[in-house]
Amino acid sequence: MHISAETLIETLRERGLRITAPRRAVCEVIAAGHDDHLDATTIAERATTDSGPIDTATVYRTLETLIEAGLLTHTHLPHGAAVYHLAQSAPHTHLVCDTCGSVTSLGTDPMHAVENQILETTGFTPDLAHFAISGRCESCQQPNT
Amino acid sequence: MHISAETLIETLRERGLRITAPRRAVCEVIAAGHDDHLDATTIAERATTDSGPIDTATVYRTLETLIEAGLLTHTHLPHGAAVYHLAQSAPHTHLVCDTCGSVTSLGTDPMHAVENQILETTGFTPDLAHFAISGRCESCQQPNT
DNA sequence: ATGGCTGCAAAGTATTTGCAACACG
DNA sequence: CGTGTTGCAAATACTTTGCAGCCAT
């Protein structure tokens, strides 16, 4: 149901890119974390190879490569670090809690209506998989003032 | 209809804060740009006083002060810099073009339905004035592949 | 063999903070 | 006068880039 690391690697190969240990490691981390919201630093930490940890720069370059290949998308969360996940994942919206920083996923069902409405109203085509909504999650509902 | 610089200053005074030239300048820039999406750097550039330009650090501190006073809100745009605008402005959603970077404002009408739906579905209370949607604006509609 | 890829380090951007001098109230 | 503020600079966080050596093909 989810893309495997091998599929990612295969796609890279098809595009004439070299299959290296770091790329393989990054692909595996991403494939393994299909439901997670991983930022570049986390990916770098998890994606260690035999020859030690992977440099952040390499991770960013690899992620960019994967994005160009259409395998990955990234989302900028309100507070800072960008998170990455497979493009093949069901598109979803990120709900980020201002208070505790937790990230909740929301299916696009509630968003589809808006998508069309935005398009009709403004001519703007929104990318609903690529943005985050700030707010307060259920646990942090109580006012903090 | 929009808050004036004096009102902002008056509110700061009421909170026991000192009214200084830099704060006055920042308030004026914000009041003048009520419909704009200003980032801290832009505010710093516009808010020059007799004694020269205002330091970025001061701008950030002043903005934070205004936010604490409930006069201002900030939004993190997908590509990087946070933008600030009056809390009293009609709440609106920001549509940011991935291609040209332009920012379009969207009234909350199309969003209200979603707001309720999100709340019912997930218990998450979204802050619709505080997030941006990525996508492609009308002018950049044509594929760039 | 050779050009794409990597790691290291430095640069860049956005934002925060320490500190001494200064000015509002 | 005394403390809140400011400006400068250094620090932090995230991401990008230059460069020389290495390895997949």
Short mmCIF file of C-alpha atoms (C1' of nucleotides) in Angstrom, two decimals:
data_model
loop_
_atom_site.label_atom_id
_atom_site.label_comp_id
_atom_site.label_asym_id
_atom_site.label_seq_id
_atom_site.Cartn_x
_atom_site.Cartn_y
_atom_site.Cartn_z
CA MET A 1 0.00 0.00 0.00
CA HIS A 2 2.89 2.27 0.72
CA ILE A 3 5.83 2.76 -1.52
CA SER A 4 8.85 0.73 -0.56
CA ALA A 5 12.42 1.89 -0.38
CA GLU A 6 13.18 -0.29 -3.39
CA THR A 7 10.58 1.46 -5.47
CA LEU A 8 12.06 4.81 -4.58
CA ILE A 9 15.53 3.60 -5.47
CA GLU A 10 14.29 2.06 -8.67
CA THR A 11 12.77 5.35 -9.69
CA LEU A 12 16.02 7.13 -9.04
CA ARG A 13 17.83 4.59 -11.14
CA GLU A 14 15.41 5.07 -13.97
CA ARG A 15 16.16 8.73 -13.92
CA GLY A 16 19.81 7.99 -14.48
CA LEU A 17 20.82 8.83 -10.95
CA ARG A 18 23.41 6.93 -9.04
CA ILE A 19 22.41 4.64 -6.24
CA THR A 20 24.62 5.39 -3.30
CA ALA A 21 24.56 4.29 0.31
CA PRO A 22 23.32 7.65 1.59
CA ARG A 23 20.50 7.77 -0.93
CA ARG A 24 19.53 4.24 -0.12
CA ALA A 25 19.50 5.08 3.58
CA VAL A 26 17.36 8.17 3.08
CA CYS A 27 14.91 6.25 0.94
CA GLU A 28 14.61 3.58 3.60
CA VAL A 29 13.97 6.10 6.34
CA ILE A 30 11.29 7.75 4.28
CA ALA A 31 9.68 4.51 3.27
CA ALA A 32 9.71 3.34 6.88
CA GLY A 33 8.22 6.57 8.12
CA HIS A 34 5.40 6.73 5.60
CA ASP A 35 2.99 8.04 8.17
CA ASP A 36 5.39 10.23 10.06
CA HIS A 37 6.17 13.84 9.57
CA LEU A 38 9.91 13.81 9.28
CA ASP A 39 12.10 16.86 9.15
CA ALA A 40 15.48 16.90 7.49
CA THR A 41 17.36 16.69 10.77
CA THR A 42 15.42 13.65 11.90
CA ILE A 43 15.99 11.97 8.58
CA ALA A 44 19.68 12.72 8.85
CA GLU A 45 19.81 11.18 12.31
CA ARG A 46 17.99 8.04 11.30
CA ALA A 47 19.75 7.58 8.01
CA THR A 48 23.12 6.40 9.17
CA THR A 49 25.13 4.12 6.94
CA ASP A 50 28.05 1.79 7.53
CA SER A 51 30.39 4.69 7.02
CA GLY A 52 28.71 6.70 9.76
CA PRO A 53 25.99 9.32 9.82
CA ILE A 54 24.89 11.14 6.73
CA ASP A 55 25.63 14.81 6.43
CA THR A 56 22.69 17.18 6.59
CA ALA A 57 23.68 18.71 3.30
CA THR A 58 23.46 15.32 1.63
CA VAL A 59 20.06 14.72 3.14
CA TYR A 60 18.76 18.01 1.79
CA ARG A 61 20.22 17.27 -1.61
CA THR A 62 18.73 13.80 -1.64
CA LEU A 63 15.36 15.08 -0.53
CA GLU A 64 15.43 17.69 -3.23
CA THR A 65 16.26 15.00 -5.74
CA LEU A 66 13.35 12.89 -4.58
CA ILE A 67 11.03 15.87 -4.76
CA GLU A 68 12.15 16.57 -8.30
CA ALA A 69 11.45 12.96 -9.10
CA GLY A 70 7.94 13.53 -7.82
CA LEU A 71 8.29 10.94 -5.08
CA LEU A 72 8.22 13.30 -2.16
CA THR A 73 6.54 16.46 -0.99
CA HIS A 74 7.47 18.80 1.78
CA THR A 75 5.39 20.93 4.06
CA HIS A 76 6.47 23.94 6.01
CA LEU A 77 5.06 23.80 9.47
CA PRO A 78 4.21 27.06 11.17
CA HIS A 79 6.96 26.92 13.73
CA GLY A 80 9.97 26.16 11.62
CA ALA A 81 11.29 22.94 10.25
CA ALA A 82 9.94 21.57 7.01
CA VAL A 83 8.62 18.03 7.08
CA TYR A 84 8.75 15.52 4.25
CA HIS A 85 6.57 12.63 3.28
CA LEU A 86 5.85 10.46 0.31
CA ALA A 87 3.95 12.08 -2.49
CA GLN A 88 1.98 8.86 -2.89
CA SER A 89 0.55 9.08 0.58
CA ALA A 90 -3.07 10.01 0.72
CA PRO A 91 -3.07 13.78 0.49
CA HIS A 92 -3.74 15.24 3.87
CA THR A 93 -3.69 18.47 5.73
CA HIS A 94 -1.53 19.05 8.77
CA LEU A 95 -3.07 20.45 11.91
CA VAL A 96 -0.35 21.87 14.08
CA CYS A 97 -1.05 22.77 17.67
CA ASP A 98 0.25 26.20 18.65
CA THR A 99 0.50 25.13 22.23
CA CYS A 100 2.02 21.69 22.26
CA GLY A 101 3.35 21.49 18.72
CA SER A 102 1.69 18.18 17.98
CA VAL A 103 0.81 17.42 14.39
CA THR A 104 -2.52 15.86 13.51
CA SER A 105 -3.39 14.64 10.05
CA LEU A 106 -6.68 15.44 8.42
CA GLY A 107 -8.04 13.69 5.38
CA THR A 108 -8.89 15.89 2.48
CA ASP A 109 -12.59 15.19 2.56
CA PRO A 110 -13.38 18.36 4.45
CA MET A 111 -10.97 20.27 2.29
CA HIS A 112 -12.14 19.31 -1.17
CA ALA A 113 -15.08 21.65 -1.05
CA VAL A 114 -12.79 24.50 -0.14
CA GLU A 115 -10.40 23.61 -2.87
CA ASN A 116 -13.06 24.08 -5.49
CA GLN A 117 -14.40 27.18 -3.85
CA ILE A 118 -10.99 28.78 -3.72
CA LEU A 119 -10.39 27.95 -7.35
CA GLU A 120 -13.70 29.45 -8.42
CA THR A 121 -13.37 32.51 -6.25
CA THR A 122 -9.79 33.47 -6.89
CA GLY A 123 -8.43 31.37 -9.73
CA PHE A 124 -5.87 30.07 -7.29
CA THR A 125 -5.15 26.35 -7.33
CA PRO A 126 -4.39 25.33 -3.77
CA ASP A 127 -2.08 22.48 -2.93
CA LEU A 128 -3.83 21.03 0.06
CA ALA A 129 -1.13 18.49 0.77
CA HIS A 130 1.42 21.20 1.20
CA PHE A 131 0.27 23.40 4.00
CA ALA A 132 -0.38 23.35 7.67
CA ILE A 133 -3.14 24.79 9.76
CA SER A 134 -2.31 26.32 13.09
CA GLY A 135 -4.68 26.08 15.96
CA ARG A 136 -5.14 24.30 19.19
CA CYS A 137 -5.49 20.59 19.51
CA GLU A 138 -8.08 18.86 21.62
CA SER A 139 -5.73 18.36 24.56
CA CYS A 140 -4.70 21.99 24.62
CA GLN A 141 -8.19 23.31 24.21
CA GLN A 142 -8.22 25.08 27.55
CA PRO A 143 -7.37 28.74 27.27
CA ASN A 144 -3.86 29.60 28.43
CA THR A 145 -4.48 33.25 29.10
CA MET B 1 -12.25 51.08 10.06
CA HIS B 2 -8.65 50.18 10.55
CA ILE B 3 -6.75 50.73 13.72
CA SER B 4 -4.61 53.82 13.72
CA ALA B 5 -1.05 54.11 14.92
CA GLU B 6 -2.27 56.20 17.82
CA THR B 7 -4.60 53.47 18.98
CA LEU B 8 -1.77 50.98 18.93
CA ILE B 9 0.43 53.35 20.90
CA GLU B 10 -2.35 54.12 23.30
CA THR B 11 -2.80 50.44 23.99
CA LEU B 12 0.88 50.03 24.67
CA ARG B 13 0.74 52.97 27.06
CA GLU B 14 -2.18 51.42 28.88
CA ARG B 15 -0.16 48.32 29.41
CA GLY B 16 2.48 50.36 31.16
CA LEU B 17 4.95 50.15 28.31
CA ARG B 18 7.13 53.04 27.33
CA ILE B 19 6.45 54.91 24.17
CA THR B 20 9.69 55.22 22.29
CA ALA B 21 10.52 56.45 18.83
CA PRO B 22 11.16 52.95 17.47
CA ARG B 23 7.87 51.63 18.81
CA ARG B 24 6.04 54.59 17.43
CA ALA B 25 7.64 54.02 14.05
CA VAL B 26 6.78 50.33 14.00
CA CYS B 27 3.19 51.08 14.94
CA GLU B 28 2.92 53.60 12.15
CA VAL B 29 4.29 51.20 9.59
CA ILE B 30 1.86 48.53 10.68
CA ALA B 31 -1.10 50.87 10.77
CA ALA B 32 -0.19 52.19 7.34
CA GLY B 33 0.17 48.73 5.90
CA HIS B 34 -3.06 47.35 7.24
CA ASP B 35 -3.73 45.42 4.10
CA ASP B 36 -0.19 44.41 3.39
CA HIS B 37 1.65 41.31 4.42
CA LEU B 38 4.71 42.72 6.05
CA ASP B 39 7.66 40.69 7.22
CA ALA B 40 9.98 41.82 9.97
CA THR B 41 12.70 42.92 7.58
CA THR B 42 10.31 45.08 5.58
CA ILE B 43 8.98 46.65 8.73
CA ALA B 44 12.50 47.34 9.86
CA GLU B 45 13.30 49.01 6.56
CA ARG B 46 10.22 51.20 6.59
CA ALA B 47 10.37 52.08 10.24
CA THR B 48 13.25 54.49 10.27
CA THR B 49 13.34 57.22 12.88
CA ASP B 50 15.22 60.49 13.15
CA SER B 51 18.08 58.65 14.72
CA GLY B 52 18.40 56.33 11.75
CA PRO B 53 17.03 52.90 10.92
CA ILE B 54 15.64 50.59 13.55
CA ASP B 55 17.52 47.45 14.38
CA THR B 56 15.93 44.18 13.39
CA ALA B 57 16.14 42.93 16.95
CA THR B 58 14.11 45.89 18.12
CA VAL B 59 11.52 45.26 15.46
CA TYR B 60 11.13 41.66 16.51
CA ARG B 61 10.86 42.68 20.13
CA THR B 62 8.30 45.33 19.34
CA LEU B 63 6.28 42.94 17.20
CA GLU B 64 6.31 40.39 19.97
CA THR B 65 5.12 43.04 22.37
CA LEU B 66 2.26 43.97 20.06
CA ILE B 67 1.32 40.34 19.64
CA GLU B 68 1.22 39.89 23.40
CA ALA B 69 -0.99 42.93 23.59
CA GLY B 70 -3.31 41.16 21.19
CA LEU B 71 -2.96 43.84 18.54
CA LEU B 72 -1.08 41.82 16.00
CA THR B 73 -0.95 38.34 14.57
CA HIS B 74 1.71 36.69 12.53
CA THR B 75 1.58 34.09 9.83
CA HIS B 76 4.33 31.84 8.66
CA LEU B 77 4.36 31.68 4.92
CA PRO B 78 5.47 28.45 3.28
CA HIS B 79 8.75 29.74 1.97
CA GLY B 80 10.19 31.41 4.98
CA ALA B 81 9.61 34.84 6.39
CA ALA B 82 6.77 35.38 8.81
CA VAL B 83 4.36 38.18 7.98
CA TYR B 84 2.51 40.36 10.43
CA HIS B 85 -0.78 42.16 10.30
CA LEU B 86 -3.29 43.71 12.62
CA ALA B 87 -5.35 41.32 14.66
CA GLN B 88 -8.35 43.54 14.02
CA SER B 89 -8.21 43.00 10.29
CA ALA B 90 -10.90 40.77 8.93
CA PRO B 91 -9.59 37.27 9.39
CA HIS B 92 -8.37 35.90 6.14
CA THR B 93 -6.43 33.07 4.68
CA HIS B 94 -3.24 33.57 2.71
CA LEU B 95 -2.83 31.93 -0.65
CA VAL B 96 0.83 31.81 -1.52
CA CYS B 97 1.92 31.01 -5.04
CA ASP B 98 4.66 28.39 -5.19
CA THR B 99 5.83 29.74 -8.50
CA CYS B 100 5.87 33.51 -8.20
CA GLY B 101 5.56 33.91 -4.45
CA SER B 102 2.63 36.30 -4.64
CA VAL B 103 0.25 36.39 -1.72
CA THR B 104 -3.49 36.50 -2.27
CA SER B 105 -5.97 37.05 0.50
CA LEU B 106 -9.07 34.96 0.83
CA GLY B 107 -12.02 35.83 2.97
CA THR B 108 -13.02 33.26 5.51
CA ASP B 109 -16.38 32.55 3.96
CA PRO B 110 -15.16 29.47 2.15
CA MET B 111 -13.25 28.43 5.21
CA HIS B 112 -15.89 28.62 7.87
CA ALA B 113 -17.46 25.37 6.84
CA VAL B 114 -14.12 23.65 7.08
CA GLU B 115 -13.45 25.17 10.43
CA ASN B 116 -16.52 23.52 11.87
CA GLN B 117 -15.86 20.29 10.09
CA ILE B 118 -12.32 20.10 11.38
CA LEU B 119 -13.51 20.81 14.88
CA GLU B 120 -16.15 18.11 14.73
CA THR B 121 -13.91 15.56 13.10
CA THR B 122 -10.75 15.99 15.09
CA GLY B 123 -11.48 18.22 18.07
CA PHE B 124 -8.86 20.55 16.71
CA THR B 125 -9.66 24.26 16.73
CA PRO B 126 -8.03 25.75 13.66
CA ASP B 127 -6.82 29.32 13.56
CA LEU B 128 -7.71 30.25 10.03
CA ALA B 129 -6.09 33.65 10.21
CA HIS B 130 -2.76 32.11 10.98
CA PHE B 131 -1.88 29.84 8.14
CA ALA B 132 -1.08 29.95 4.49
CA ILE B 133 -2.09 27.73 1.63
CA SER B 134 0.44 26.92 -1.03
CA GLY B 135 -0.58 26.46 -4.59
CA ARG B 136 -0.39 28.17 -7.89
CA CYS B 137 -1.94 31.53 -8.59
CA GLU B 138 -3.97 32.34 -11.65
CA SER B 139 -1.06 33.90 -13.52
CA CYS B 140 1.19 30.93 -12.91
CA GLN B 141 -1.44 28.36 -13.77
CA GLN B 142 0.46 27.07 -16.76
CA PRO B 143 2.58 24.04 -15.98
CA ASN B 144 6.27 24.82 -15.68
CA THR B 145 7.53 21.35 -16.37
"C1'" DA C 1 38.10 6.43 -16.20
"C1'" DT C 2 35.06 10.17 -15.23
"C1'" DG C 3 31.47 12.75 -13.84
"C1'" DG C 4 27.98 12.56 -10.42
"C1'" DC C 5 27.87 12.30 -5.28
"C1'" DT C 6 29.53 12.99 -0.59
"C1'" DG C 7 31.36 15.21 3.49
"C1'" DC C 8 33.16 19.18 5.54
"C1'" DA C 9 32.90 23.84 6.23
"C1'" DA C 10 31.53 28.21 5.31
"C1'" DA C 11 27.83 31.26 3.83
"C1'" DG C 12 22.99 32.79 3.90
"C1'" DT C 13 18.54 33.83 5.88
"C1'" DA C 14 15.34 34.32 9.76
"C1'" DT C 15 15.07 35.07 14.49
"C1'" DT C 16 16.72 35.37 19.33
"C1'" DT C 17 19.57 36.91 23.09
"C1'" DG C 18 23.47 39.13 26.03
"C1'" DC C 19 25.07 43.38 27.37
"C1'" DA C 20 26.23 48.12 28.10
"C1'" DA C 21 24.53 52.67 27.06
"C1'" DC C 22 20.47 55.45 26.95
"C1'" DA C 23 16.04 57.72 27.57
"C1'" DC C 24 11.04 57.54 29.01
"C1'" DG C 25 8.19 58.54 32.77
"C1'" DC D 1 16.56 58.72 39.10
"C1'" DG D 2 15.72 53.94 37.85
"C1'" DT D 3 14.18 50.58 34.99
"C1'" DG D 4 12.46 49.47 30.55
"C1'" DT D 5 14.46 49.83 25.76
"C1'" DT D 6 17.70 50.12 22.20
"C1'" DG D 7 21.51 48.93 19.18
"C1'" DC D 8 25.24 46.16 18.24
"C1'" DA D 9 27.02 41.77 17.88
"C1'" DA D 10 27.14 37.14 18.79
"C1'" DA D 11 24.32 32.95 18.93
"C1'" DT D 12 20.92 29.72 17.16
"C1'" DA D 13 18.24 27.23 13.78
"C1'" DC D 14 17.39 25.81 9.16
"C1'" DT D 15 18.97 25.37 4.62
"C1'" DT D 16 22.15 26.13 0.74
"C1'" DT D 17 26.57 26.17 -1.56
"C1'" DG D 18 31.74 25.73 -2.75
"C1'" DC D 19 35.20 22.55 -3.10
"C1'" DA D 20 38.19 18.59 -3.27
"C1'" DG D 21 38.16 13.69 -3.00
"C1'" DC D 22 35.57 9.38 -3.84
"C1'" DC D 23 32.75 5.86 -6.02
"C1'" DA D 24 28.89 4.06 -9.01
"C1'" DT D 25 28.52 3.10 -13.57
#
